[in-house]
Short mmCIF file of C-alpha atoms in Angstrom, two decimals:
data_model
loop_
_atom_site.label_atom_id
_atom_site.label_comp_id
_atom_site.label_asym_id
_atom_site.label_seq_id
_atom_site.Cartn_x
_atom_site.Cartn_y
_atom_site.Cartn_z
CA UNK A 1 0.25 0.35 -0.01
CA UNK A 2 3.31 2.76 0.71
CA UNK A 3 4.51 2.15 -2.60
CA UNK A 4 1.14 2.42 -4.36
CA UNK A 5 0.89 5.80 -2.23
CA UNK A 6 4.41 6.51 -3.40
CA UNK A 7 4.07 6.15 -7.04
CA UNK A 8 1.03 8.18 -7.17
CA UNK A 9 2.28 10.89 -5.46
CA UNK A 10 5.49 11.28 -7.76
CA UNK A 11 3.30 10.19 -10.60
CA UNK A 12 3.79 13.89 -12.14
CA UNK A 13 7.63 13.23 -12.10
CA UNK A 14 7.44 10.04 -14.18
CA UNK A 15 4.85 11.65 -17.04
CA UNK A 16 7.45 14.36 -17.23
CA UNK A 17 10.28 12.11 -17.92
CA UNK A 18 8.45 9.77 -19.97
CA UNK A 19 7.51 13.36 -22.25
CA UNK A 20 11.15 14.29 -22.55
CA UNK A 21 12.29 10.99 -22.92
CA UNK A 22 9.72 10.99 -26.21
CA UNK A 23 10.68 14.35 -27.54
CA UNK A 24 14.47 13.53 -27.39
CA UNK A 25 14.08 10.31 -29.23
CA UNK A 26 11.92 11.85 -31.99
CA UNK A 27 14.43 14.49 -32.16
CA UNK A 28 17.35 12.06 -32.79
CA UNK A 29 14.95 10.02 -35.17
CA UNK A 30 14.50 13.22 -37.28
CA UNK A 31 18.21 13.76 -37.08
CA UNK A 32 18.97 10.13 -38.67
CA UNK A 33 16.20 10.00 -40.93
CA UNK A 34 16.56 13.19 -42.58
CA UNK A 35 19.03 15.87 -44.31
CA UNK A 36 19.57 19.21 -45.20
CA UNK A 37 16.95 20.68 -47.69
CA UNK A 38 19.65 21.10 -50.73
CA UNK A 39 19.91 17.25 -50.51
CA UNK A 40 16.31 16.41 -50.99
CA UNK A 41 13.46 17.11 -52.91
CA UNK A 42 9.90 17.69 -51.10
CA UNK A 43 6.34 16.91 -52.43
CA UNK A 44 3.37 18.04 -50.58
CA UNK A 45 -0.15 16.81 -51.85
CA UNK A 46 -3.08 18.15 -51.22
CA UNK A 47 -5.04 14.89 -50.95
CA UNK A 48 -5.47 12.84 -47.60
CA UNK A 49 -5.25 9.67 -49.50
CA UNK A 50 -1.87 9.40 -50.41
CA UNK A 51 0.59 6.93 -50.05
CA UNK A 52 3.39 8.98 -49.34
CA UNK A 53 6.17 6.45 -48.45
CA UNK A 54 5.46 4.20 -51.43
CA UNK A 55 5.53 7.39 -53.76
CA UNK A 56 8.82 8.44 -52.53
CA UNK A 57 10.49 4.90 -52.84
CA UNK A 58 9.01 5.03 -56.44
CA UNK A 59 10.34 8.71 -57.27
CA UNK A 60 13.88 7.81 -55.43
CA UNK A 61 14.00 5.13 -58.47
CA UNK A 62 15.13 7.67 -60.54
CA UNK A 63 16.89 9.81 -57.77
CA UNK A 64 18.94 12.78 -59.22
CA UNK A 65 22.51 12.88 -58.91
CA UNK A 66 23.35 14.94 -55.48
CA UNK A 67 19.97 14.26 -54.28
CA UNK A 68 20.02 11.89 -50.95
CA UNK A 69 16.51 11.56 -50.62
CA UNK A 70 12.88 12.56 -51.68
CA UNK A 71 10.13 13.17 -49.41
CA UNK A 72 6.49 12.89 -50.28
CA UNK A 73 4.06 14.42 -47.20
CA UNK A 74 0.39 15.46 -47.28
CA UNK A 75 -0.19 19.09 -46.65
CA UNK A 76 -1.89 18.06 -43.24
CA UNK A 77 2.24 16.90 -42.38
CA UNK A 78 2.61 20.32 -41.85
CA UNK A 79 0.07 21.10 -39.14
CA UNK A 80 1.90 22.24 -36.47
CA UNK A 81 4.26 24.58 -38.58
CA UNK A 82 4.00 25.66 -41.92
CA UNK A 83 8.00 26.30 -42.64
CA UNK A 84 8.57 22.80 -43.91
CA UNK A 85 5.46 23.50 -46.12
CA UNK A 86 6.88 27.03 -47.49
CA UNK A 87 10.22 25.28 -47.94
CA UNK A 88 9.15 22.22 -50.17
CA UNK A 89 10.11 22.10 -54.10
CA UNK A 90 7.09 20.83 -55.40
CA UNK A 91 3.37 21.13 -54.56
CA UNK A 92 0.30 18.63 -56.14
CA UNK A 93 -2.59 21.08 -55.74
CA UNK A 94 -6.25 20.97 -56.51
CA UNK A 95 -7.37 23.74 -58.89
CA UNK A 96 -9.87 25.53 -56.77
CA UNK A 97 -7.07 26.19 -54.26
CA UNK A 98 -4.35 26.98 -56.64
CA UNK A 99 -5.35 30.63 -57.33
CA UNK A 100 -4.43 31.58 -54.05
CA UNK A 101 -0.94 29.71 -53.72
CA UNK A 102 -0.02 31.15 -57.34
CA UNK A 103 2.10 34.22 -55.66
CA UNK A 104 4.35 31.34 -54.15
CA UNK A 105 4.81 29.43 -57.24
CA UNK A 106 7.47 29.82 -59.96
CA UNK A 107 6.52 30.28 -63.63
CA UNK A 108 7.49 27.76 -65.81
CA UNK A 109 8.97 29.44 -68.85
CA UNK A 110 12.41 28.28 -69.87
CA UNK A 111 12.51 25.96 -66.86
CA UNK A 112 13.03 22.64 -69.43
CA UNK A 113 10.28 20.53 -67.84
CA UNK A 114 9.10 17.80 -70.64
CA UNK A 115 5.54 17.97 -69.94
CA UNK A 116 4.43 15.30 -71.94
CA UNK A 117 1.75 17.22 -73.95
CA UNK A 118 -0.18 17.77 -70.76
CA UNK A 119 -2.49 20.73 -70.22
CA UNK A 120 -0.93 23.78 -68.13
CA UNK A 121 -2.01 25.76 -65.62
CA UNK A 122 -2.19 29.38 -66.88
CA UNK A 123 -2.80 32.69 -64.99
CA UNK A 124 -2.21 36.21 -66.90
CA UNK A 125 -0.85 34.56 -69.80
CA UNK A 126 1.87 32.64 -67.84
CA UNK A 127 1.84 28.67 -67.12
CA UNK A 128 2.59 28.02 -63.74
CA UNK A 129 1.43 24.43 -63.30
CA UNK A 130 1.20 20.94 -65.21
CA UNK A 131 -2.08 18.96 -64.98
CA UNK A 132 -1.89 15.86 -62.95
CA UNK A 133 -5.64 14.84 -62.94
CA UNK A 134 -8.84 15.94 -63.70
CA UNK A 135 -12.41 14.76 -63.38
CA UNK A 136 -12.79 11.28 -64.89
CA UNK A 137 -9.06 11.09 -65.52
CA UNK A 138 -6.83 8.57 -63.57
CA UNK A 139 -3.95 11.18 -63.29
CA UNK A 140 -0.28 10.63 -63.04
CA UNK A 141 0.54 8.82 -60.19
CA UNK A 142 -3.18 7.82 -59.48
CA UNK A 143 -2.05 4.43 -57.62
CA UNK A 144 -0.13 6.33 -55.21
CA UNK A 145 -2.25 9.76 -55.09
CA UNK A 146 -5.91 9.55 -54.19
CA UNK A 147 -7.41 12.25 -56.04
CA UNK A 148 -10.63 13.58 -55.13
CA UNK A 149 -13.27 13.02 -57.77
CA UNK A 150 -14.77 16.02 -59.76
CA UNK A 151 -11.18 17.87 -58.90
CA UNK A 152 -8.62 18.76 -61.10
CA UNK A 153 -4.95 18.64 -59.63
CA UNK A 154 -1.94 20.36 -61.01
CA UNK A 155 1.74 19.92 -60.13
CA UNK A 156 3.29 23.29 -59.08
CA UNK A 157 6.98 24.39 -58.17
CA UNK A 158 7.87 26.76 -55.27
CA UNK A 159 9.70 29.70 -56.62
CA UNK A 160 12.18 29.87 -53.71
CA UNK A 161 13.24 26.14 -54.56
CA UNK A 162 17.35 25.74 -54.88
CA UNK A 163 16.31 22.57 -57.45
CA UNK A 164 14.76 24.59 -60.28
CA UNK A 165 16.77 24.98 -63.61
CA UNK A 166 18.69 27.81 -61.75
CA UNK A 167 20.01 25.25 -59.39
CA UNK A 168 20.71 21.74 -59.84
CA UNK A 169 17.27 20.89 -61.80
CA UNK A 170 16.21 18.28 -59.54
CA UNK A 171 12.70 19.08 -58.61
CA UNK A 172 12.62 19.21 -62.90
CA UNK A 173 13.63 15.64 -62.88
CA UNK A 174 11.76 14.59 -59.82
CA UNK A 175 8.39 16.16 -61.41
CA UNK A 176 9.23 14.67 -64.72
CA UNK A 177 9.38 11.09 -62.92
CA UNK A 178 5.96 11.61 -61.15
CA UNK A 179 4.24 12.70 -64.14
CA UNK A 180 5.42 9.39 -65.69
CA UNK A 181 4.03 7.42 -63.32
CA UNK A 182 0.46 5.80 -63.58
#
């Protein structure tokens, strides 16, 4: 009885140390399984039914030189902070949401992207995105991304990405690999 009373009286300390330990090991895991933005290409997908791990592994089969990893996340991954979302290289976005986001996207002019004859997202005469999927279409990487029926999705590039043609061009190569997937 005395032992139980002692445990209950110090429960707050046990909980504190358990939380601290969890945060510490999560931080260590992140350090081990991540790399600097210059060595990875990140794609954020605006669908909740994305098989992000499988898609990342499939895209890594054609990983550009100098890139250690390709990360794929749903937009909900950035729920606690938008820094990572704002620093991503590629975005798969619903057409209905794209208009508000266009200021952060890079124009496609002269980027050297092979769109394979796909429709482009054009605003004010400037192409910003490449169509991934539309209503009634299977779409690019449909086996990995659960496109919502009745919605069109476009692939956009972050204007601040170091992986565009002005940099190493890795985001362009990843985008081309994504567009080829079924």
